[in-house]
PDB file of C-alpha atoms and ligand atoms in Angstrom:
ATOM      1  CA  MET A   1     -42.896 -56.602  -9.992  1.00  0.00           C
ATOM      2  CA  ARG A   2     -41.007 -56.749 -13.231  1.00  0.00           C
ATOM      3  CA  ASP A   3     -40.174 -60.170 -14.622  1.00  0.00           C
ATOM      4  CA  PHE A   4     -36.393 -60.441 -15.025  1.00  0.00           C
ATOM      5  CA  SER A   5     -36.277 -64.102 -16.037  1.00  0.00           C
ATOM      6  CA  ASN A   6     -35.210 -63.236 -19.603  1.00  0.00           C
ATOM      7  CA  ASN A   7     -34.196 -59.650 -19.009  1.00  0.00           C
ATOM      8  CA  THR A   8     -30.772 -58.080 -19.432  1.00  0.00           C
ATOM      9  CA  LYS A   9     -31.822 -54.502 -20.322  1.00  0.00           C
ATOM     10  CA  ASP A  10     -32.730 -53.623 -16.726  1.00  0.00           C
ATOM     11  CA  PHE A  11     -29.432 -55.009 -15.494  1.00  0.00           C
ATOM     12  CA  GLY A  12     -26.791 -52.405 -14.823  1.00  0.00           C
ATOM     13  CA  LEU A  13     -23.138 -53.059 -14.073  1.00  0.00           C
ATOM     14  CA  ASN A  14     -21.363 -51.064 -11.409  1.00  0.00           C
ATOM     15  CA  THR A  15     -17.720 -51.406 -12.393  1.00  0.00           C
ATOM     16  CA  ALA A  16     -16.780 -51.934  -8.736  1.00  0.00           C
ATOM     17  CA  THR A  17     -18.001 -55.479  -9.370  1.00  0.00           C
ATOM     18  CA  LEU A  18     -14.964 -55.982 -11.597  1.00  0.00           C
ATOM     19  CA  GLY A  19     -12.615 -54.479  -9.048  1.00  0.00           C
ATOM     20  CA  HIS A  20     -11.985 -51.395 -11.109  1.00  0.00           C
ATOM     21  CA  ASN A  21     -12.340 -48.964  -8.292  1.00  0.00           C
ATOM     22  CA  ILE A  22      -9.331 -50.169  -6.323  1.00  0.00           C
ATOM     23  CA  ASP A  23      -5.787 -49.864  -7.624  1.00  0.00           C
ATOM     24  CA  GLY A  24      -4.339 -53.265  -8.393  1.00  0.00           C
ATOM     25  CA  ALA A  25      -7.653 -55.132  -8.167  1.00  0.00           C
ATOM     26  CA  GLY A  26      -9.579 -56.590 -11.078  1.00  0.00           C
ATOM     27  CA  ALA A  27      -8.490 -57.318 -14.627  1.00  0.00           C
ATOM     28  CA  GLY A  28      -7.519 -53.733 -15.374  1.00  0.00           C
ATOM     29  CA  TRP A  29      -9.865 -53.368 -18.315  1.00  0.00           C
ATOM     30  CA  SER A  30     -10.365 -49.926 -19.816  1.00  0.00           C
ATOM     31  CA  PRO A  31     -13.818 -48.292 -19.651  1.00  0.00           C
ATOM     32  CA  GLU A  32     -14.189 -48.965 -23.393  1.00  0.00           C
ATOM     33  CA  GLU A  33     -13.555 -52.694 -22.909  1.00  0.00           C
ATOM     34  CA  VAL A  34     -16.142 -52.823 -20.140  1.00  0.00           C
ATOM     35  CA  ILE A  35     -18.673 -50.993 -22.312  1.00  0.00           C
ATOM     36  CA  ASP A  36     -18.043 -53.410 -25.198  1.00  0.00           C
ATOM     37  CA  LEU A  37     -18.571 -56.441 -22.960  1.00  0.00           C
ATOM     38  CA  CYS A  38     -21.778 -55.003 -21.481  1.00  0.00           C
ATOM     39  CA  ALA A  39     -23.116 -54.200 -24.949  1.00  0.00           C
ATOM     40  CA  GLN A  40     -22.267 -57.705 -26.122  1.00  0.00           C
ATOM     41  CA  LYS A  41     -24.246 -59.164 -23.190  1.00  0.00           C
ATOM     42  CA  GLY A  42     -27.232 -56.902 -23.896  1.00  0.00           C
ATOM     43  CA  LEU A  43     -27.018 -54.874 -20.690  1.00  0.00           C
ATOM     44  CA  GLY A  44     -28.768 -51.540 -20.430  1.00  0.00           C
ATOM     45  CA  SER A  45     -26.484 -49.436 -18.267  1.00  0.00           C
ATOM     46  CA  ILE A  46     -23.182 -48.983 -16.469  1.00  0.00           C
ATOM     47  CA  THR A  47     -22.090 -47.039 -13.413  1.00  0.00           C
ATOM     48  CA  PHE A  48     -18.469 -45.923 -13.420  1.00  0.00           C
ATOM     49  CA  TRP A  49     -16.207 -44.592 -10.671  1.00  0.00           C
ATOM     50  CA  ASP A  50     -14.567 -41.188 -10.979  1.00  0.00           C
ATOM     51  CA  ARG A  51     -11.123 -42.712 -10.462  1.00  0.00           C
ATOM     52  CA  GLU A  52     -11.509 -44.420 -13.851  1.00  0.00           C
ATOM     53  CA  PHE A  53     -11.275 -41.114 -15.710  1.00  0.00           C
ATOM     54  CA  LYS A  54      -8.872 -38.277 -16.067  1.00  0.00           C
ATOM     55  CA  HIS A  55     -10.162 -35.792 -18.630  1.00  0.00           C
ATOM     56  CA  ASP A  56     -11.873 -38.311 -20.885  1.00  0.00           C
ATOM     57  CA  ALA A  57     -15.331 -38.497 -19.296  1.00  0.00           C
ATOM     58  CA  GLN A  58     -16.946 -36.889 -22.333  1.00  0.00           C
ATOM     59  CA  HIS A  59     -15.306 -39.445 -24.648  1.00  0.00           C
ATOM     60  CA  ILE A  60     -16.451 -42.360 -22.469  1.00  0.00           C
ATOM     61  CA  GLY A  61     -19.977 -40.938 -22.338  1.00  0.00           C
ATOM     62  CA  ASP A  62     -20.047 -40.699 -26.132  1.00  0.00           C
ATOM     63  CA  TYR A  63     -18.552 -44.180 -26.500  1.00  0.00           C
ATOM     64  CA  ALA A  64     -21.225 -45.664 -24.216  1.00  0.00           C
ATOM     65  CA  LYS A  65     -23.970 -43.876 -26.106  1.00  0.00           C
ATOM     66  CA  GLY A  66     -22.641 -45.246 -29.385  1.00  0.00           C
ATOM     67  CA  ALA A  67     -22.768 -48.743 -27.898  1.00  0.00           C
ATOM     68  CA  GLY A  68     -26.371 -48.268 -26.727  1.00  0.00           C
ATOM     69  CA  ILE A  69     -25.379 -48.227 -23.047  1.00  0.00           C
ATOM     70  CA  GLU A  70     -26.709 -45.621 -20.616  1.00  0.00           C
ATOM     71  CA  ILE A  71     -24.565 -44.275 -17.804  1.00  0.00           C
ATOM     72  CA  SER A  72     -26.837 -44.560 -14.808  1.00  0.00           C
ATOM     73  CA  SER A  73     -24.498 -43.043 -12.238  1.00  0.00           C
ATOM     74  CA  LEU A  74     -21.051 -41.815 -11.454  1.00  0.00           C
ATOM     75  CA  CYS A  75     -19.576 -42.968  -8.124  1.00  0.00           C
ATOM     76  CA  ARG A  76     -19.086 -40.877  -6.211  1.00  0.00           C
ATOM     77  CA  ALA A  77     -18.993 -37.490  -4.542  1.00  0.00           C
ATOM     78  CA  PRO A  78     -16.160 -37.059  -2.031  1.00  0.00           C
ATOM     79  CA  PHE A  79     -17.088 -37.482   1.625  1.00  0.00           C
ATOM     80  CA  LEU A  80     -18.798 -34.312   2.795  1.00  0.00           C
ATOM     81  CA  VAL A  81     -18.173 -34.598   6.544  1.00  0.00           C
ATOM     82  CA  GLY A  82     -16.346 -36.849   8.977  1.00  0.00           C
ATOM     83  CA  PRO A  83     -12.771 -38.011   9.418  1.00  0.00           C
ATOM     84  CA  LEU A  84     -12.266 -38.901   5.740  1.00  0.00           C
ATOM     85  CA  ALA A  85     -13.592 -35.594   4.357  1.00  0.00           C
ATOM     86  CA  ALA A  86     -11.482 -32.645   3.194  1.00  0.00           C
ATOM     87  CA  THR A  87     -10.649 -30.142   5.893  1.00  0.00           C
ATOM     88  CA  THR A  88     -12.559 -27.075   4.769  1.00  0.00           C
ATOM     89  CA  ARG A  89     -16.066 -26.540   3.404  1.00  0.00           C
ATOM     90  CA  GLU A  90     -14.527 -24.906   0.332  1.00  0.00           C
ATOM     91  CA  GLN A  91     -12.394 -27.962  -0.405  1.00  0.00           C
ATOM     92  CA  VAL A  92     -15.377 -30.268   0.055  1.00  0.00           C
ATOM     93  CA  LEU A  93     -17.488 -28.242  -2.371  1.00  0.00           C
ATOM     94  CA  ASP A  94     -14.657 -27.995  -4.906  1.00  0.00           C
ATOM     95  CA  GLY A  95     -14.335 -31.769  -4.936  1.00  0.00           C
ATOM     96  CA  PHE A  96     -18.088 -32.218  -5.064  1.00  0.00           C
ATOM     97  CA  PHE A  97     -18.467 -29.784  -7.990  1.00  0.00           C
ATOM     98  CA  ARG A  98     -15.648 -31.529  -9.861  1.00  0.00           C
ATOM     99  CA  VAL A  99     -17.497 -34.862  -9.677  1.00  0.00           C
ATOM    100  CA  ILE A 100     -20.819 -33.234 -10.638  1.00  0.00           C
ATOM    101  CA  ASP A 101     -19.169 -31.734 -13.724  1.00  0.00           C
ATOM    102  CA  MET A 102     -17.595 -35.085 -14.551  1.00  0.00           C
ATOM    103  CA  GLY A 103     -21.007 -36.740 -14.240  1.00  0.00           C
ATOM    104  CA  ALA A 104     -22.452 -34.187 -16.632  1.00  0.00           C
ATOM    105  CA  ALA A 105     -19.624 -34.766 -19.155  1.00  0.00           C
ATOM    106  CA  LEU A 106     -20.277 -38.489 -18.897  1.00  0.00           C
ATOM    107  CA  ASN A 107     -24.007 -37.903 -19.427  1.00  0.00           C
ATOM    108  CA  ALA A 108     -24.711 -39.790 -16.186  1.00  0.00           C
ATOM    109  CA  HIS A 109     -28.208 -39.565 -14.736  1.00  0.00           C
ATOM    110  CA  SER A 110     -26.899 -39.138 -11.211  1.00  0.00           C
ATOM    111  CA  VAL A 111     -23.895 -38.786  -8.965  1.00  0.00           C
ATOM    112  CA  VAL A 112     -23.906 -41.090  -5.946  1.00  0.00           C
ATOM    113  CA  VAL A 113     -23.291 -39.399  -2.604  1.00  0.00           C
ATOM    114  CA  CYS A 114     -21.931 -41.261   0.432  1.00  0.00           C
ATOM    115  CA  VAL A 115     -21.949 -38.486   2.967  1.00  0.00           C
ATOM    116  CA  GLY A 116     -19.068 -39.353   5.308  1.00  0.00           C
ATOM    117  CA  GLY A 117     -18.928 -40.176   9.004  1.00  0.00           C
ATOM    118  CA  VAL A 118     -19.733 -38.317  12.178  1.00  0.00           C
ATOM    119  CA  VAL A 119     -18.009 -34.918  12.416  1.00  0.00           C
ATOM    120  CA  PRO A 120     -14.799 -35.438  14.438  1.00  0.00           C
ATOM    121  CA  ASP A 121     -15.120 -34.566  18.133  1.00  0.00           C
ATOM    122  CA  SER A 122     -18.814 -33.731  17.741  1.00  0.00           C
ATOM    123  CA  HIS A 123     -20.154 -37.062  19.058  1.00  0.00           C
ATOM    124  CA  ASP A 124     -23.336 -35.890  17.388  1.00  0.00           C
ATOM    125  CA  MET A 125     -25.175 -37.667  14.579  1.00  0.00           C
ATOM    126  CA  GLN A 126     -27.796 -34.950  14.196  1.00  0.00           C
ATOM    127  CA  TYR A 127     -25.212 -32.185  13.991  1.00  0.00           C
ATOM    128  CA  SER A 128     -23.329 -34.193  11.379  1.00  0.00           C
ATOM    129  CA  LEU A 129     -26.494 -34.764   9.338  1.00  0.00           C
ATOM    130  CA  ASP A 130     -27.311 -31.050   9.514  1.00  0.00           C
ATOM    131  CA  GLN A 131     -23.879 -30.254   8.088  1.00  0.00           C
ATOM    132  CA  VAL A 132     -24.527 -32.711   5.276  1.00  0.00           C
ATOM    133  CA  SER A 133     -27.885 -31.098   4.503  1.00  0.00           C
ATOM    134  CA  GLU A 134     -26.285 -27.678   4.171  1.00  0.00           C
ATOM    135  CA  ILE A 135     -23.643 -28.927   1.755  1.00  0.00           C
ATOM    136  CA  MET A 136     -26.208 -30.897  -0.239  1.00  0.00           C
ATOM    137  CA  ALA A 137     -28.437 -27.850  -0.631  1.00  0.00           C
ATOM    138  CA  THR A 138     -25.534 -25.893  -2.134  1.00  0.00           C
ATOM    139  CA  ALA A 139     -24.444 -28.759  -4.383  1.00  0.00           C
ATOM    140  CA  ALA A 140     -28.022 -29.326  -5.563  1.00  0.00           C
ATOM    141  CA  GLU A 141     -27.989 -25.938  -7.285  1.00  0.00           C
ATOM    142  CA  ARG A 142     -24.804 -26.830  -9.126  1.00  0.00           C
ATOM    143  CA  ALA A 143     -26.145 -30.284 -10.052  1.00  0.00           C
ATOM    144  CA  ASP A 144     -29.356 -28.790 -11.331  1.00  0.00           C
ATOM    145  CA  ARG A 145     -27.475 -26.443 -13.652  1.00  0.00           C
ATOM    146  CA  ALA A 146     -25.358 -29.390 -14.851  1.00  0.00           C
ATOM    147  CA  GLY A 147     -28.419 -31.564 -15.480  1.00  0.00           C
ATOM    148  CA  VAL A 148     -27.351 -34.260 -13.004  1.00  0.00           C
ATOM    149  CA  LYS A 149     -29.225 -35.687  -9.992  1.00  0.00           C
ATOM    150  CA  LEU A 150     -27.621 -36.297  -6.616  1.00  0.00           C
ATOM    151  CA  ALA A 151     -28.384 -39.728  -5.153  1.00  0.00           C
ATOM    152  CA  LEU A 152     -27.955 -39.907  -1.387  1.00  0.00           C
ATOM    153  CA  GLU A 153     -26.991 -43.450  -0.474  1.00  0.00           C
ATOM    154  CA  PRO A 154     -27.494 -44.380   3.180  1.00  0.00           C
ATOM    155  CA  LEU A 155     -24.857 -46.892   4.288  1.00  0.00           C
ATOM    156  CA  HIS A 156     -25.109 -49.725   6.793  1.00  0.00           C
ATOM    157  CA  PRO A 157     -24.740 -48.453  10.395  1.00  0.00           C
ATOM    158  CA  VAL A 158     -21.384 -50.205  10.678  1.00  0.00           C
ATOM    159  CA  TYR A 159     -19.969 -47.309   8.624  1.00  0.00           C
ATOM    160  CA  ALA A 160     -21.405 -44.494  10.739  1.00  0.00           C
ATOM    161  CA  GLY A 161     -18.064 -43.586  12.309  1.00  0.00           C
ATOM    162  CA  ASP A 162     -16.068 -42.902   9.177  1.00  0.00           C
ATOM    163  CA  ARG A 163     -18.034 -43.315   5.946  1.00  0.00           C
ATOM    164  CA  SER A 164     -21.654 -42.361   6.516  1.00  0.00           C
ATOM    165  CA  CYS A 165     -23.545 -40.733   9.349  1.00  0.00           C
ATOM    166  CA  LEU A 166     -26.555 -41.295   7.100  1.00  0.00           C
ATOM    167  CA  VAL A 167     -27.488 -44.866   7.988  1.00  0.00           C
ATOM    168  CA  THR A 168     -31.239 -45.337   7.635  1.00  0.00           C
ATOM    169  CA  ILE A 169     -33.705 -44.792   4.858  1.00  0.00           C
ATOM    170  CA  ARG A 170     -35.823 -42.877   7.396  1.00  0.00           C
ATOM    171  CA  ASP A 171     -33.072 -40.308   7.976  1.00  0.00           C
ATOM    172  CA  THR A 172     -32.435 -40.152   4.246  1.00  0.00           C
ATOM    173  CA  VAL A 173     -36.058 -39.390   3.412  1.00  0.00           C
ATOM    174  CA  ASP A 174     -36.114 -36.822   6.235  1.00  0.00           C
ATOM    175  CA  MET A 175     -33.045 -35.185   4.717  1.00  0.00           C
ATOM    176  CA  ILE A 176     -34.498 -35.194   1.196  1.00  0.00           C
ATOM    177  CA  GLU A 177     -37.690 -33.598   2.498  1.00  0.00           C
ATOM    178  CA  GLY A 178     -35.676 -30.987   4.381  1.00  0.00           C
ATOM    179  CA  ILE A 179     -33.518 -30.060   1.382  1.00  0.00           C
ATOM    180  CA  ASN A 180     -36.611 -30.069  -0.839  1.00  0.00           C
ATOM    181  CA  HIS A 181     -34.779 -29.773  -4.149  1.00  0.00           C
ATOM    182  CA  SER A 182     -35.705 -31.597  -7.340  1.00  0.00           C
ATOM    183  CA  ALA A 183     -32.059 -32.576  -7.951  1.00  0.00           C
ATOM    184  CA  VAL A 184     -31.813 -34.632  -4.744  1.00  0.00           C
ATOM    185  CA  GLY A 185     -33.019 -38.209  -4.296  1.00  0.00           C
ATOM    186  CA  VAL A 186     -31.934 -41.553  -2.924  1.00  0.00           C
ATOM    187  CA  ALA A 187     -30.057 -44.657  -4.064  1.00  0.00           C
ATOM    188  CA  ILE A 188     -31.068 -47.886  -2.354  1.00  0.00           C
ATOM    189  CA  ASP A 189     -28.358 -50.502  -1.899  1.00  0.00           C
ATOM    190  CA  VAL A 190     -29.311 -53.989  -0.717  1.00  0.00           C
ATOM    191  CA  TYR A 191     -26.048 -54.231   1.214  1.00  0.00           C
ATOM    192  CA  HIS A 192     -26.979 -51.283   3.384  1.00  0.00           C
ATOM    193  CA  VAL A 193     -30.731 -51.718   3.885  1.00  0.00           C
ATOM    194  CA  TRP A 194     -31.417 -55.472   3.826  1.00  0.00           C
ATOM    195  CA  TRP A 195     -31.917 -55.564   7.611  1.00  0.00           C
ATOM    196  CA  ASP A 196     -34.372 -52.628   7.732  1.00  0.00           C
ATOM    197  CA  LEU A 197     -38.002 -53.742   8.046  1.00  0.00           C
ATOM    198  CA  THR A 198     -39.226 -50.157   7.593  1.00  0.00           C
ATOM    199  CA  LEU A 199     -37.761 -49.828   4.087  1.00  0.00           C
ATOM    200  CA  GLY A 200     -41.049 -50.216   2.213  1.00  0.00           C
ATOM    201  CA  ASP A 201     -42.978 -47.767   4.398  1.00  0.00           C
ATOM    202  CA  GLN A 202     -40.228 -45.150   4.274  1.00  0.00           C
ATOM    203  CA  LEU A 203     -39.925 -45.353   0.485  1.00  0.00           C
ATOM    204  CA  GLN A 204     -43.648 -44.673   0.194  1.00  0.00           C
ATOM    205  CA  ARG A 205     -42.910 -41.158   1.504  1.00  0.00           C
ATOM    206  CA  LEU A 206     -41.003 -40.385  -1.722  1.00  0.00           C
ATOM    207  CA  ASN A 207     -42.117 -39.601  -5.251  1.00  0.00           C
ATOM    208  CA  PRO A 208     -40.985 -42.239  -7.751  1.00  0.00           C
ATOM    209  CA  GLU A 209     -38.651 -39.774  -9.468  1.00  0.00           C
ATOM    210  CA  GLN A 210     -36.796 -39.292  -6.162  1.00  0.00           C
ATOM    211  CA  ILE A 211     -35.611 -42.908  -6.240  1.00  0.00           C
ATOM    212  CA  LEU A 212     -32.520 -42.654  -8.393  1.00  0.00           C
ATOM    213  CA  GLY A 213     -30.921 -46.076  -8.132  1.00  0.00           C
ATOM    214  CA  TYR A 214     -31.181 -49.613  -6.847  1.00  0.00           C
ATOM    215  CA  HIS A 215     -27.985 -51.558  -6.108  1.00  0.00           C
ATOM    216  CA  LEU A 216     -27.751 -55.346  -5.909  1.00  0.00           C
ATOM    217  CA  CYS A 217     -25.438 -57.704  -4.057  1.00  0.00           C
ATOM    218  CA  ASP A 218     -25.901 -59.835  -0.943  1.00  0.00           C
ATOM    219  CA  TRP A 219     -24.841 -59.838   2.708  1.00  0.00           C
ATOM    220  CA  LEU A 220     -22.769 -62.893   3.555  1.00  0.00           C
ATOM    221  CA  ALA A 221     -23.676 -64.324   6.979  1.00  0.00           C
ATOM    222  CA  ASN A 222     -20.013 -65.109   7.602  1.00  0.00           C
ATOM    223  CA  THR A 223     -18.602 -61.950   6.037  1.00  0.00           C
ATOM    224  CA  THR A 224     -14.929 -61.376   6.721  1.00  0.00           C
ATOM    225  CA  ASP A 225     -14.754 -57.709   5.718  1.00  0.00           C
ATOM    226  CA  VAL A 226     -17.715 -55.334   5.681  1.00  0.00           C
ATOM    227  CA  LEU A 227     -16.108 -53.220   2.976  1.00  0.00           C
ATOM    228  CA  LEU A 228     -14.590 -55.713   0.552  1.00  0.00           C
ATOM    229  CA  ASP A 229     -16.420 -59.016   1.135  1.00  0.00           C
ATOM    230  CA  ARG A 230     -19.825 -58.454  -0.401  1.00  0.00           C
ATOM    231  CA  GLY A 231     -21.680 -61.501  -1.663  1.00  0.00           C
ATOM    232  CA  MET A 232     -23.071 -62.412  -5.072  1.00  0.00           C
ATOM    233  CA  MET A 233     -26.865 -62.253  -5.176  1.00  0.00           C
ATOM    234  CA  GLY A 234     -28.253 -65.493  -3.762  1.00  0.00           C
ATOM    235  CA  ASP A 235     -25.173 -66.334  -1.688  1.00  0.00           C
ATOM    236  CA  GLY A 236     -26.200 -64.340   1.386  1.00  0.00           C
ATOM    237  CA  VAL A 237     -29.059 -63.636   3.778  1.00  0.00           C
ATOM    238  CA  ALA A 238     -30.881 -60.714   2.147  1.00  0.00           C
ATOM    239  CA  ASN A 239     -34.450 -61.191   0.909  1.00  0.00           C
ATOM    240  CA  LEU A 240     -33.761 -59.789  -2.542  1.00  0.00           C
ATOM    241  CA  ARG A 241     -37.262 -60.202  -3.950  1.00  0.00           C
ATOM    242  CA  ARG A 242     -38.900 -58.509  -0.979  1.00  0.00           C
ATOM    243  CA  ILE A 243     -36.484 -55.578  -1.147  1.00  0.00           C
ATOM    244  CA  ARG A 244     -37.078 -55.098  -4.878  1.00  0.00           C
ATOM    245  CA  GLN A 245     -40.806 -55.315  -4.247  1.00  0.00           C
ATOM    246  CA  ALA A 246     -40.498 -52.467  -1.732  1.00  0.00           C
ATOM    247  CA  VAL A 247     -38.496 -50.372  -4.193  1.00  0.00           C
ATOM    248  CA  GLU A 248     -40.818 -51.046  -7.134  1.00  0.00           C
ATOM    249  CA  SER A 249     -43.939 -50.504  -5.008  1.00  0.00           C
ATOM    250  CA  ALA A 250     -42.626 -46.988  -4.455  1.00  0.00           C
ATOM    251  CA  GLY A 251     -42.611 -46.533  -8.236  1.00  0.00           C
ATOM    252  CA  TYR A 252     -39.040 -47.333  -9.207  1.00  0.00           C
ATOM    253  CA  GLN A 253     -38.681 -48.833 -12.687  1.00  0.00           C
ATOM    254  CA  GLY A 254     -35.054 -48.017 -13.380  1.00  0.00           C
ATOM    255  CA  SER A 255     -31.978 -50.169 -13.697  1.00  0.00           C
ATOM    256  CA  CYS A 256     -30.910 -52.676 -11.073  1.00  0.00           C
ATOM    257  CA  GLU A 257     -27.218 -52.251 -10.687  1.00  0.00           C
ATOM    258  CA  VAL A 258     -24.920 -55.012  -9.493  1.00  0.00           C
ATOM    259  CA  GLU A 259     -22.276 -53.644  -7.127  1.00  0.00           C
ATOM    260  CA  ILE A 260     -20.067 -56.277  -5.515  1.00  0.00           C
ATOM    261  CA  PHE A 261     -16.880 -55.350  -3.680  1.00  0.00           C
ATOM    262  CA  SER A 262     -15.063 -58.644  -3.255  1.00  0.00           C
ATOM    263  CA  SER A 263     -11.294 -58.464  -3.066  1.00  0.00           C
ATOM    264  CA  GLN A 264     -10.765 -62.145  -2.249  1.00  0.00           C
ATOM    265  CA  ASN A 265     -13.300 -63.736  -4.561  1.00  0.00           C
ATOM    266  CA  TRP A 266     -15.075 -62.011  -7.459  1.00  0.00           C
ATOM    267  CA  TRP A 267     -12.329 -59.488  -8.152  1.00  0.00           C
ATOM    268  CA  LYS A 268      -9.930 -62.355  -8.787  1.00  0.00           C
ATOM    269  CA  ARG A 269     -12.017 -63.831 -11.579  1.00  0.00           C
ATOM    270  CA  ASP A 270     -12.287 -63.140 -15.284  1.00  0.00           C
ATOM    271  CA  PRO A 271     -14.685 -60.214 -15.937  1.00  0.00           C
ATOM    272  CA  GLU A 272     -16.761 -62.153 -18.446  1.00  0.00           C
ATOM    273  CA  GLU A 273     -17.228 -65.065 -16.021  1.00  0.00           C
ATOM    274  CA  VAL A 274     -18.287 -62.634 -13.294  1.00  0.00           C
ATOM    275  CA  LEU A 275     -20.727 -60.887 -15.590  1.00  0.00           C
ATOM    276  CA  ASP A 276     -22.268 -64.156 -16.790  1.00  0.00           C
ATOM    277  CA  ILE A 277     -22.873 -65.284 -13.196  1.00  0.00           C
ATOM    278  CA  CYS A 278     -24.293 -61.855 -12.282  1.00  0.00           C
ATOM    279  CA  ILE A 279     -26.751 -62.069 -15.175  1.00  0.00           C
ATOM    280  CA  GLN A 280     -27.787 -65.607 -14.252  1.00  0.00           C
ATOM    281  CA  ARG A 281     -28.421 -64.577 -10.617  1.00  0.00           C
ATOM    282  CA  PHE A 282     -30.148 -61.364 -11.691  1.00  0.00           C
ATOM    283  CA  GLN A 283     -32.601 -63.359 -13.789  1.00  0.00           C
ATOM    284  CA  ASN A 284     -33.224 -66.044 -11.178  1.00  0.00           C
ATOM    285  CA  VAL A 285     -32.917 -64.742  -7.604  1.00  0.00           C
ATOM    286  CA  CYS A 286     -33.346 -60.959  -7.729  1.00  0.00           C
TER     287      CYS A 286
HETATM  288 ZN1  LIG B   1     -24.298 -48.845  -3.669  1.00  0.00          ZN
END
């Protein structure tokens, strides 16, 4: 395993940690201000959310490059299926293509995909996953032409109804094998997989280049909100070292991205204070 005790280059900031993805939350910093702070702290990469841009993705990509910061991902594709997805397949693909093109303009390595919940009235996980696979296969062609990877992120089973019928790393690897396209891989998020004892074995089924991201936070034992009460690394119950060992044993050497949704705690603090604590935890408990 990599030694992070004096490392900041392998630390990536997901701007959700600063509350930027929700209107009215966080300090309201511009993408440029966030990039400047990350560069000042010696970080290697940032992941932005599509809601942070209008038509200025190219400018932000160039600005980050000038500051020596890579854009690891763009969050995220619209939901592909389920109750929160657009009504028609055409609308879903239009939205998906828009985010892929934005990711390319930003020079992001990947676009994160949270697939959406079970198809309404289907009562059928497998059917829902099959629909996702079809859409992903089409989008993979577009992503390939744009030079962007698509990172399927399985979510914790608590989200299966509305946000993600893709809930295990096993199903995710099955889907990646089925789609069989070089533009499609996986993003592993501690929040969603910390409970899964099969993580290491399932990741061994992938090639290293199919692991496109690793997201850090913690699961609070007394969580009050499964969407917006994520914990800072070290404050929860996840075995962060063991999870990273599983990810790195499968060949991943990319950035470790801190992604903490926390409307009642971390989003209320000063961004620099949050970032300093993230770095300290990253170096000591991750
Ligand atoms: Zn994530």
